Amino acid sequence: MYAFDQSWMSLANHSRLFYSTGSHHLISSNLVLQKNISTSKVEMADSMKGSSESKNICELRFGSYCLWRQEHRERMKDHTVKKMKDLLYVARAYYPSIAKLSKLDKLSHELKQNIQDFERVLSETTADKDLPPQIEKKLDKMESTVARAKSHPVDCNNVDKKFRQLVDLTEDEANFHMKQSAFLYQLTVQTMPKSLHCLSLRLTVEYFRSPPPDMELLLADKFQNPDLHHFVIFSNNILASSAVINSTVMNSEETSSQVFHVLTDRQNYFAMKLWFFQNKYKDATVRVLDIEGLKLDEHEKLSQVHQLLPEEFRVSFRSVDKLSRVWVQTEYFSLFSQSHYLLPDIFPTLRKVMILDDDIIVQKDLSALWSLDMGEKVIGAVMVCTVRLVQLQNYLGENNFDEQSCAWMSGLNIIDLGRWRKLDLTKSFETLVLKLTSEGGISEAAAVPATLLTFQGLVYDLDDNWVLSGLGYNYGLDPEIVKKAAVLHFNGNMKPWLELGIPKYKGLWRNFLNPENTFLSNCNANQ
């Protein structure tokens, strides 16, 4: 994910919709659907009271940054510095009123001098350890001066007015720092770590220095054999895709029939080719494809969209109960990108494939899914029934839909390509995108409702035991449930290869990396 920050798309009944072509906004008052596309922000008009409500609003505005911030909140440090700031705050409030009283010129002068001393000290330090040795004397002097100022009768309205001004300034400053922190959090989340960038560059250089043999023709029959088990991974992350494949084969009883197709972009293609040539995964076969270099004439426009990864969203619902209490429910889920709709054309000879996102880890054998009878369904997926299409009705345009139909998750999906071709779902998707775009939407944003509508009624509900989601944002998952899940999905912003990844889950991912690999060691990618 290279796009920065968020694009917010809100949908709700009886609410005014707003579109912005520059940053793909769709905003309303009751529901917010967030997608990682480009920079944008949402300003909440309604104020909500209470710590839990404030936490919900924080998550509504800034997403998983608030979850990370809450988990990493530290106990108050630098008590003296904070005490100085409090005294400075009070002194500034009283000074204007004291300065107006001619008989208190001496006190006014002392108050002004103390304010200037504190401002000078606080401009040079932010920690107790950096304070000058005589700071205790300055504190005592300021406390004494403030106490004397409070003992004199002053115009309370003036003091109150000054306090309100200072409160407003402090709130503005706090809001600025909150936005700045969220900005830096998103920058960290959306930027490829230096170690992974180093790995890709070194592998690319080595590929052109000593190109591996081209195995495409030699293994062509295996790549096209519909009787084998074919896994598809869309990824531009070498380590992530490697961990997915390694965890899958390590937990499979039989691997000689497994064929992994890694679809990547041109930038990472050569690095991926060398990596999967040098590293073996039991008896499984790995093929790397450059999706930008594929010649798919029938869907030329769609094939030019360089959206490899499944698209992740945050959906927040705001409701008011009978007691006029406001509550916010937030759900995170991911869907197919536009690249996924090229699958029937990329693999014309295959009847069934399994899609694995690159932010998952497999803990159990998946072979039972290949014999799954899905009936007339096209895709097997875990349903997210906390989000129903009726809640997205303004977002789905004028199209007909089942109000009780649930959203579904990518991560682990079994696809019946034969039925996909028979129903021509790629064409249906393209038609829906064009229709939703003509209604005033934006093509990238329109892909989300188009995906939900394209597969409506065609999703086979996989048992929840197959996939446990939330390891990229939820700190509170039950360890026993994590241990028993067949697949762990690190959906959310805190991916395991990032420094911001949730520590207690990162080990589950790192178990499937090779710490002795030379390239990983040279780039510090195995730390």
Short mmCIF file of C-alpha atoms in Angstrom, two decimals, residues 37-488:
data_model
loop_
_atom_site.label_atom_id
_atom_site.label_comp_id
_atom_site.label_asym_id
_atom_site.label_seq_id
_atom_site.Cartn_x
_atom_site.Cartn_y
_atom_site.Cartn_z
CA ILE A 37 -6.64 5.91 -1.48
CA SER A 38 -5.60 9.50 -0.87
CA THR A 39 -5.45 12.35 1.63
CA SER A 40 -8.69 13.57 3.12
CA LYS A 41 -10.37 14.35 6.45
CA VAL A 42 -13.75 14.29 8.09
CA GLU A 43 -14.93 16.97 10.47
CA MET A 44 -17.67 15.82 12.83
CA ALA A 45 -20.37 18.46 13.35
CA ASP A 46 -21.95 16.86 16.41
CA SER A 47 -20.19 16.84 19.76
CA MET A 48 -20.30 13.71 21.90
CA LYS A 49 -19.52 13.46 25.59
CA GLY A 50 -17.99 10.66 27.63
CA SER A 51 -14.68 8.88 27.35
CA SER A 52 -16.02 5.88 25.45
CA GLU A 53 -17.83 8.13 22.98
CA SER A 54 -14.68 10.24 22.56
CA LYS A 55 -12.74 7.07 21.82
CA ASN A 56 -15.32 6.04 19.21
CA ILE A 57 -15.21 9.46 17.56
CA CYS A 58 -11.41 9.32 17.53
CA GLU A 59 -11.57 5.96 15.73
CA LEU A 60 -14.21 7.35 13.38
CA ARG A 61 -11.91 10.22 12.39
CA PHE A 62 -8.47 8.65 12.55
CA GLY A 63 -9.10 4.89 12.32
CA SER A 64 -6.75 2.36 13.91
CA TYR A 65 -4.33 5.12 14.95
CA CYS A 66 -6.58 5.60 17.99
CA LEU A 67 -6.36 1.88 18.87
CA TRP A 68 -2.57 2.02 18.60
CA ARG A 69 -2.43 5.25 20.62
CA GLN A 70 -4.56 3.81 23.41
CA GLU A 71 -2.42 0.66 23.61
CA HIS A 72 0.85 2.62 23.71
CA ARG A 73 -0.28 5.35 26.10
CA GLU A 74 2.47 6.01 28.63
CA ARG A 75 2.24 7.12 32.23
CA MET A 76 2.87 10.81 32.78
CA LYS A 77 6.55 11.71 32.73
CA ASP A 78 8.40 15.00 33.20
CA HIS A 79 6.19 16.10 36.07
CA THR A 80 8.15 19.32 36.66
CA VAL A 81 7.79 20.47 33.06
CA LYS A 82 4.05 19.87 33.17
CA LYS A 83 3.80 21.71 36.48
CA MET A 84 5.63 24.66 34.91
CA LYS A 85 3.18 24.70 32.02
CA ASP A 86 0.22 24.71 34.42
CA LEU A 87 1.64 27.63 36.40
CA LEU A 88 2.41 29.51 33.20
CA TYR A 89 -1.16 28.92 32.07
CA VAL A 90 -2.58 30.45 35.28
CA ALA A 91 -0.09 33.35 35.31
CA ARG A 92 -1.03 34.32 31.77
CA ALA A 93 -4.70 34.32 32.74
CA TYR A 94 -4.20 36.68 35.70
CA TYR A 95 -1.57 38.98 34.22
CA PRO A 96 -3.87 41.22 32.08
CA SER A 97 -6.12 41.96 35.06
CA ILE A 98 -3.21 42.61 37.47
CA ALA A 99 -1.47 44.87 34.92
CA LYS A 100 -4.52 47.17 34.82
CA LEU A 101 -4.22 47.93 38.55
CA SER A 102 -1.68 50.75 39.04
CA LYS A 103 -1.23 50.00 42.74
CA LEU A 104 0.01 46.50 41.83
CA ASP A 105 2.78 47.57 39.45
CA LYS A 106 5.40 45.65 41.41
CA LEU A 107 3.36 42.44 41.37
CA SER A 108 2.59 42.98 37.68
CA HIS A 109 6.32 43.35 36.96
CA GLU A 110 7.16 40.17 38.92
CA LEU A 111 4.39 38.24 37.17
CA LYS A 112 5.59 39.38 33.76
CA GLN A 113 9.21 38.49 34.59
CA ASN A 114 8.22 35.02 35.82
CA ILE A 115 6.16 34.43 32.67
CA GLN A 116 9.12 35.40 30.50
CA ASP A 117 11.49 33.16 32.52
CA PHE A 118 9.17 30.16 32.19
CA GLU A 119 8.63 30.76 28.47
CA ARG A 120 12.39 30.89 27.92
CA VAL A 121 13.01 27.66 29.86
CA LEU A 122 10.16 25.78 28.20
CA SER A 123 11.29 26.89 24.75
CA GLU A 124 14.62 25.11 25.35
CA THR A 125 13.49 21.89 27.01
CA THR A 126 10.60 19.42 27.08
CA ALA A 127 11.97 16.95 29.66
CA ASP A 128 12.78 17.19 33.36
CA LYS A 129 16.31 15.92 32.84
CA ASP A 130 17.15 18.95 30.69
CA LEU A 131 15.91 21.59 33.14
CA PRO A 132 18.49 24.03 34.65
CA PRO A 133 19.60 23.29 38.23
CA GLN A 134 17.97 26.43 39.67
CA ILE A 135 14.52 25.46 38.39
CA GLU A 136 13.15 24.70 41.91
CA LYS A 137 13.76 28.31 42.93
CA LYS A 138 11.98 29.53 39.82
CA LEU A 139 9.04 27.24 40.60
CA ASP A 140 8.78 28.49 44.17
CA LYS A 141 8.97 32.09 42.98
CA MET A 142 6.25 31.55 40.35
CA GLU A 143 3.97 29.75 42.83
CA SER A 144 4.35 32.59 45.31
CA THR A 145 3.67 35.23 42.68
CA VAL A 146 0.59 33.42 41.34
CA ALA A 147 -0.74 32.97 44.90
CA ARG A 148 -0.37 36.71 45.54
CA ALA A 149 -2.13 37.50 42.23
CA LYS A 150 -5.04 35.26 43.23
CA SER A 151 -5.33 37.00 46.60
CA HIS A 152 -6.13 40.36 45.03
CA PRO A 153 -9.66 41.21 43.88
CA VAL A 154 -9.78 41.36 40.11
CA ASP A 155 -12.47 41.50 37.46
CA CYS A 156 -13.58 37.89 37.20
CA ASN A 157 -14.94 38.48 33.71
CA ASN A 158 -11.49 39.46 32.47
CA VAL A 159 -9.87 36.41 34.06
CA ASP A 160 -12.63 34.17 32.73
CA LYS A 161 -12.23 35.66 29.24
CA LYS A 162 -8.47 35.10 29.34
CA PHE A 163 -8.91 31.54 30.57
CA ARG A 164 -11.32 30.83 27.73
CA GLN A 165 -8.85 32.21 25.21
CA LEU A 166 -6.10 30.02 26.62
CA VAL A 167 -8.39 26.97 26.63
CA ASP A 168 -9.22 27.58 22.97
CA LEU A 169 -5.53 27.91 22.11
CA THR A 170 -4.71 24.75 24.05
CA GLU A 171 -7.50 22.79 22.36
CA ASP A 172 -6.29 23.99 18.96
CA GLU A 173 -2.76 22.91 19.84
CA ALA A 174 -3.95 19.51 21.09
CA ASN A 175 -6.01 19.01 17.94
CA PHE A 176 -3.02 19.96 15.81
CA HIS A 177 -0.80 17.42 17.58
CA MET A 178 -3.49 14.76 17.26
CA LYS A 179 -3.71 15.33 13.51
CA GLN A 180 0.06 15.43 13.24
CA SER A 181 0.38 12.14 15.13
CA ALA A 182 -2.30 10.53 12.96
CA PHE A 183 -0.47 11.86 9.88
CA LEU A 184 2.82 10.30 10.99
CA TYR A 185 1.06 7.05 11.91
CA GLN A 186 -0.49 6.83 8.44
CA LEU A 187 2.84 7.71 6.85
CA THR A 188 4.46 4.82 8.69
CA VAL A 189 1.61 2.47 7.77
CA GLN A 190 1.54 3.32 4.07
CA THR A 191 5.28 3.54 3.43
CA MET A 192 7.28 0.44 2.63
CA PRO A 193 9.84 -0.20 5.41
CA LYS A 194 13.44 0.56 4.52
CA SER A 195 14.43 -3.08 5.03
CA LEU A 196 11.87 -4.35 2.49
CA HIS A 197 12.85 -1.65 0.00
CA CYS A 198 16.49 -2.72 0.41
CA LEU A 199 15.53 -6.36 -0.12
CA SER A 200 13.69 -5.60 -3.36
CA LEU A 201 16.54 -3.48 -4.71
CA ARG A 202 19.26 -6.01 -3.87
CA LEU A 203 17.30 -8.88 -5.40
CA THR A 204 16.62 -6.86 -8.56
CA VAL A 205 20.30 -5.99 -8.96
CA GLU A 206 21.29 -9.61 -8.40
CA TYR A 207 18.69 -10.77 -10.94
CA PHE A 208 20.24 -8.72 -13.73
CA ARG A 209 23.76 -9.57 -12.59
CA SER A 210 23.06 -13.31 -12.72
CA PRO A 211 19.64 -14.07 -14.28
CA PRO A 212 18.04 -17.37 -13.20
CA PRO A 213 16.89 -19.81 -15.91
CA ASP A 214 13.42 -19.24 -17.31
CA MET A 215 11.26 -22.10 -16.05
CA GLU A 216 8.04 -20.88 -17.70
CA LEU A 217 8.14 -23.22 -20.70
CA LEU A 218 9.46 -26.16 -18.72
CA LEU A 219 6.63 -25.93 -16.18
CA ALA A 220 3.91 -24.69 -18.57
CA ASP A 221 1.90 -27.91 -18.35
CA LYS A 222 1.89 -27.76 -14.57
CA PHE A 223 0.85 -24.11 -14.53
CA GLN A 224 -2.13 -24.89 -16.74
CA ASN A 225 -3.14 -28.26 -15.30
CA PRO A 226 -6.70 -27.88 -13.89
CA ASP A 227 -6.32 -31.08 -11.82
CA LEU A 228 -3.74 -29.49 -9.51
CA HIS A 229 -4.38 -27.15 -6.58
CA HIS A 230 -3.77 -23.58 -7.74
CA PHE A 231 -3.27 -20.73 -5.26
CA VAL A 232 -3.24 -17.09 -6.36
CA ILE A 233 -1.55 -14.29 -4.41
CA PHE A 234 -1.67 -10.61 -5.40
CA SER A 235 1.31 -8.92 -3.78
CA ASN A 236 4.11 -6.39 -4.12
CA ASN A 237 5.69 -7.54 -0.85
CA ILE A 238 8.32 -10.27 -1.18
CA LEU A 239 8.42 -11.30 2.47
CA ALA A 240 4.64 -11.24 2.90
CA SER A 241 3.97 -13.47 -0.12
CA SER A 242 6.82 -15.78 0.91
CA ALA A 243 5.38 -16.14 4.42
CA VAL A 244 1.96 -17.00 2.99
CA ILE A 245 3.39 -19.72 0.75
CA ASN A 246 5.72 -21.08 3.43
CA SER A 247 2.96 -21.28 6.05
CA THR A 248 0.65 -22.99 3.55
CA VAL A 249 3.11 -25.72 2.55
CA MET A 250 4.39 -26.24 6.10
CA ASN A 251 0.86 -27.07 7.21
CA SER A 252 -0.04 -29.23 4.19
CA GLU A 253 0.28 -33.00 4.14
CA GLU A 254 0.81 -33.13 0.37
CA THR A 255 2.55 -30.31 -1.54
CA SER A 256 3.55 -31.75 -4.91
CA SER A 257 0.12 -30.86 -6.32
CA GLN A 258 0.30 -27.26 -5.08
CA VAL A 259 0.99 -24.47 -7.57
CA PHE A 260 1.30 -20.87 -6.34
CA HIS A 261 0.81 -18.01 -8.79
CA VAL A 262 2.19 -14.72 -7.42
CA LEU A 263 0.90 -11.72 -9.37
CA THR A 264 2.98 -8.60 -8.78
CA ASP A 265 3.75 -5.26 -10.42
CA ARG A 266 6.64 -4.55 -12.78
CA GLN A 267 8.67 -2.82 -10.10
CA ASN A 268 8.89 -5.96 -7.94
CA TYR A 269 8.68 -8.59 -10.68
CA PHE A 270 12.40 -9.34 -11.10
CA ALA A 271 13.08 -9.37 -7.35
CA MET A 272 10.18 -11.80 -6.89
CA LYS A 273 11.45 -14.02 -9.72
CA LEU A 274 14.87 -14.38 -8.12
CA TRP A 275 13.54 -14.85 -4.60
CA PHE A 276 11.18 -17.68 -5.50
CA PHE A 277 13.81 -19.30 -7.71
CA GLN A 278 16.35 -19.37 -4.87
CA ASN A 279 13.93 -20.42 -2.10
CA LYS A 280 12.16 -23.76 -2.14
CA TYR A 281 8.82 -24.58 -0.52
CA LYS A 282 8.83 -28.35 -0.13
CA ASP A 283 7.52 -29.85 -3.40
CA ALA A 284 5.26 -26.93 -4.28
CA THR A 285 5.77 -24.92 -7.48
CA VAL A 286 5.84 -21.11 -7.48
CA ARG A 287 5.22 -18.95 -10.54
CA VAL A 288 5.65 -15.16 -10.66
CA LEU A 289 3.64 -13.06 -13.12
CA ASP A 290 3.95 -9.38 -14.03
CA ILE A 291 0.32 -8.26 -14.11
CA GLU A 292 1.25 -5.07 -15.94
CA GLY A 293 2.82 -7.09 -18.74
CA LEU A 294 -0.13 -9.41 -19.34
CA LYS A 295 -1.84 -9.00 -22.70
CA LEU A 296 -5.55 -9.22 -22.05
CA ASP A 297 -7.21 -7.54 -25.00
CA GLU A 298 -10.78 -8.23 -23.97
CA HIS A 299 -10.40 -6.24 -20.75
CA GLU A 300 -7.66 -3.85 -21.77
CA LYS A 301 -9.01 -0.95 -19.72
CA LEU A 302 -9.39 -3.06 -16.60
CA SER A 303 -5.93 -4.59 -16.98
CA GLN A 304 -4.36 -1.15 -16.92
CA VAL A 305 -5.53 -0.57 -13.35
CA HIS A 306 -2.52 -1.19 -11.14
CA GLN A 307 -4.43 -2.17 -8.04
CA LEU A 308 -2.95 -5.44 -6.95
CA LEU A 309 -3.88 -5.72 -3.32
CA PRO A 310 -7.33 -6.30 -1.89
CA GLU A 311 -8.79 -3.00 -0.80
CA GLU A 312 -9.26 -2.49 2.92
CA PHE A 313 -12.05 -0.43 4.45
CA ARG A 314 -13.24 0.81 7.79
CA VAL A 315 -16.99 1.11 8.17
CA SER A 316 -18.37 3.14 11.09
CA PHE A 317 -22.06 3.29 11.96
CA ARG A 318 -23.42 6.05 14.18
CA SER A 319 -26.83 5.51 15.74
CA VAL A 320 -29.02 7.10 18.39
CA ASP A 321 -31.06 4.90 20.75
CA LYS A 322 -34.36 5.66 22.48
CA LEU A 323 -32.57 7.45 25.31
CA SER A 324 -30.85 9.77 22.79
CA ARG A 325 -27.50 8.14 23.50
CA VAL A 326 -25.12 8.08 20.58
CA TRP A 327 -22.98 5.04 19.87
CA VAL A 328 -20.54 4.24 17.10
CA GLN A 329 -19.79 0.74 15.80
CA THR A 330 -16.68 0.28 13.68
CA GLU A 331 -15.90 -2.72 11.46
CA TYR A 332 -12.86 -3.43 9.29
CA PHE A 333 -13.03 -5.57 6.17
CA SER A 334 -11.35 -6.07 2.81
CA LEU A 335 -12.63 -6.76 -0.71
CA PHE A 336 -11.26 -7.69 -4.12
CA SER A 337 -9.41 -5.06 -6.09
CA GLN A 338 -10.13 -4.49 -9.77
CA SER A 339 -7.17 -6.75 -10.62
CA HIS A 340 -9.04 -9.76 -9.24
CA TYR A 341 -11.56 -9.53 -12.07
CA LEU A 342 -8.84 -10.52 -14.54
CA LEU A 343 -8.54 -14.01 -13.03
CA PRO A 344 -10.70 -15.89 -15.58
CA ASP A 345 -8.58 -14.45 -18.43
CA ILE A 346 -5.22 -14.87 -16.71
CA PHE A 347 -5.96 -18.55 -16.02
CA PRO A 348 -8.14 -19.67 -18.96
CA THR A 349 -7.55 -23.41 -18.41
CA LEU A 350 -8.24 -23.53 -14.67
CA ARG A 351 -11.59 -24.41 -13.17
CA LYS A 352 -10.97 -23.52 -9.54
CA VAL A 353 -8.42 -21.38 -7.69
CA MET A 354 -7.86 -20.35 -4.08
CA ILE A 355 -7.11 -16.66 -3.43
CA LEU A 356 -4.78 -15.93 -0.52
CA ASP A 357 -4.17 -12.33 0.58
CA ASP A 358 -0.56 -11.51 1.35
CA ASP A 359 -1.40 -10.46 4.92
CA ILE A 360 -2.44 -13.92 6.13
CA ILE A 361 -0.70 -16.83 7.81
CA VAL A 362 -1.94 -20.43 7.37
CA GLN A 363 -1.95 -22.63 10.48
CA LYS A 364 -3.81 -25.71 9.24
CA ASP A 365 -4.15 -27.81 6.10
CA LEU A 366 -6.47 -26.14 3.56
CA SER A 367 -6.93 -29.19 1.34
CA ALA A 368 -10.53 -29.77 2.53
CA LEU A 369 -11.59 -26.57 0.75
CA TRP A 370 -10.76 -28.03 -2.67
CA SER A 371 -13.53 -30.64 -2.32
CA LEU A 372 -16.04 -28.14 -0.93
CA ASP A 373 -19.43 -28.34 -2.67
CA MET A 374 -20.54 -24.73 -3.14
CA GLY A 375 -23.56 -25.60 -5.26
CA GLU A 376 -24.42 -22.69 -7.53
CA LYS A 377 -22.18 -20.28 -5.65
CA VAL A 378 -19.09 -18.74 -7.24
CA ILE A 379 -16.97 -17.69 -4.28
CA GLY A 380 -16.38 -19.11 -0.83
CA ALA A 381 -15.75 -16.41 1.77
CA VAL A 382 -16.26 -15.55 5.42
CA MET A 383 -19.33 -13.34 5.77
CA VAL A 384 -19.33 -10.08 7.77
CA CYS A 385 -22.95 -9.84 8.86
CA THR A 386 -22.29 -6.89 11.14
CA VAL A 387 -22.30 -4.98 7.83
CA ARG A 388 -25.37 -5.55 5.65
CA LEU A 389 -26.13 -4.10 2.25
CA VAL A 390 -29.18 -2.29 3.58
CA GLN A 391 -26.80 -0.18 5.68
CA LEU A 392 -25.01 0.80 2.48
CA GLN A 393 -28.12 1.43 0.39
CA ASN A 394 -27.32 5.04 -0.54
CA TYR A 395 -23.89 3.89 -1.59
CA LEU A 396 -25.22 1.19 -3.91
CA GLY A 397 -27.03 3.53 -6.27
CA GLU A 398 -30.29 2.60 -7.97
CA ASN A 399 -29.41 -1.10 -8.16
CA ASN A 400 -31.60 -3.83 -6.67
CA PHE A 401 -30.17 -5.77 -3.76
CA ASP A 402 -31.21 -8.06 -0.93
CA GLU A 403 -31.42 -5.90 2.18
CA GLN A 404 -30.44 -8.80 4.44
CA SER A 405 -27.41 -9.74 2.35
CA CYS A 406 -24.13 -9.53 4.28
CA ALA A 407 -20.79 -8.12 3.26
CA TRP A 408 -17.92 -10.60 2.93
CA MET A 409 -14.17 -10.67 3.43
CA SER A 410 -11.22 -11.37 1.20
CA GLY A 411 -8.24 -13.08 2.84
CA LEU A 412 -9.07 -16.71 2.06
CA ASN A 413 -11.39 -17.32 -0.88
CA ILE A 414 -12.13 -20.36 -3.01
CA ILE A 415 -13.23 -19.39 -6.54
CA ASP A 416 -15.19 -21.44 -9.07
CA LEU A 417 -13.75 -19.94 -12.27
CA GLY A 418 -15.94 -22.12 -14.47
CA ARG A 419 -19.13 -20.67 -13.05
CA TRP A 420 -17.56 -17.19 -13.01
CA ARG A 421 -17.05 -17.45 -16.79
CA LYS A 422 -20.52 -18.87 -17.34
CA LEU A 423 -22.12 -15.92 -15.52
CA ASP A 424 -19.61 -13.47 -17.07
CA LEU A 425 -19.10 -11.74 -13.72
CA THR A 426 -16.19 -9.66 -14.98
CA LYS A 427 -18.51 -8.06 -17.53
CA SER A 428 -21.15 -7.56 -14.83
CA PHE A 429 -18.58 -5.83 -12.64
CA GLU A 430 -17.44 -3.51 -15.45
CA THR A 431 -21.06 -2.63 -16.24
CA LEU A 432 -21.81 -1.81 -12.60
CA VAL A 433 -18.68 0.34 -12.31
CA LEU A 434 -19.71 2.33 -15.38
CA LYS A 435 -23.27 2.70 -14.11
CA LEU A 436 -22.21 3.82 -10.63
CA THR A 437 -19.67 6.20 -12.13
CA SER A 438 -22.31 7.74 -14.40
CA GLU A 439 -24.47 8.33 -11.33
CA GLY A 440 -21.84 10.69 -9.97
CA GLY A 441 -19.36 8.33 -8.33
CA ILE A 442 -15.66 7.88 -8.99
CA SER A 443 -14.40 4.74 -10.72
CA GLU A 444 -12.13 3.60 -7.89
CA ALA A 445 -14.80 4.24 -5.25
CA ALA A 446 -17.47 2.67 -7.46
CA ALA A 447 -15.49 -0.58 -7.50
CA VAL A 448 -16.47 -1.27 -3.89
CA PRO A 449 -20.28 -1.35 -4.26
CA ALA A 450 -19.81 -2.94 -7.69
CA THR A 451 -17.98 -5.85 -6.05
CA LEU A 452 -20.68 -6.31 -3.39
CA LEU A 453 -23.41 -6.25 -6.04
CA THR A 454 -21.56 -8.47 -8.52
CA PHE A 455 -21.30 -11.36 -6.04
CA GLN A 456 -24.66 -10.79 -4.36
CA GLY A 457 -26.27 -14.19 -3.83
CA LEU A 458 -23.18 -15.96 -5.17
CA VAL A 459 -21.13 -16.17 -1.96
CA TYR A 460 -20.81 -19.46 -0.11
CA ASP A 461 -20.46 -18.74 3.60
CA LEU A 462 -17.31 -20.40 4.94
CA ASP A 463 -17.27 -21.50 8.56
CA ASP A 464 -15.82 -18.84 10.86
CA ASN A 465 -13.22 -21.35 12.06
CA TRP A 466 -11.45 -21.09 8.73
CA VAL A 467 -10.37 -17.46 9.14
CA LEU A 468 -9.74 -15.24 12.14
CA SER A 469 -9.56 -11.59 11.13
CA GLY A 470 -8.44 -8.53 13.04
CA LEU A 471 -4.77 -9.23 13.78
CA GLY A 472 -3.89 -5.90 12.16
CA TYR A 473 -5.94 -3.75 14.54
CA ASN A 474 -7.46 -5.77 17.41
CA TYR A 475 -5.22 -6.05 20.48
CA GLY A 476 -7.75 -8.10 22.43
CA LEU A 477 -8.14 -11.36 20.49
CA ASP A 478 -8.43 -14.50 22.62
CA PRO A 479 -5.09 -16.42 22.45
CA GLU A 480 -6.94 -19.75 22.33
CA ILE A 481 -9.04 -18.64 19.36
CA VAL A 482 -5.89 -17.36 17.62
CA LYS A 483 -4.23 -20.73 18.18
CA LYS A 484 -7.16 -22.74 16.80
CA ALA A 485 -7.86 -20.68 13.65
CA ALA A 486 -6.92 -22.25 10.32
CA VAL A 487 -5.93 -18.89 8.84
CA LEU A 488 -4.89 -15.69 10.60
#
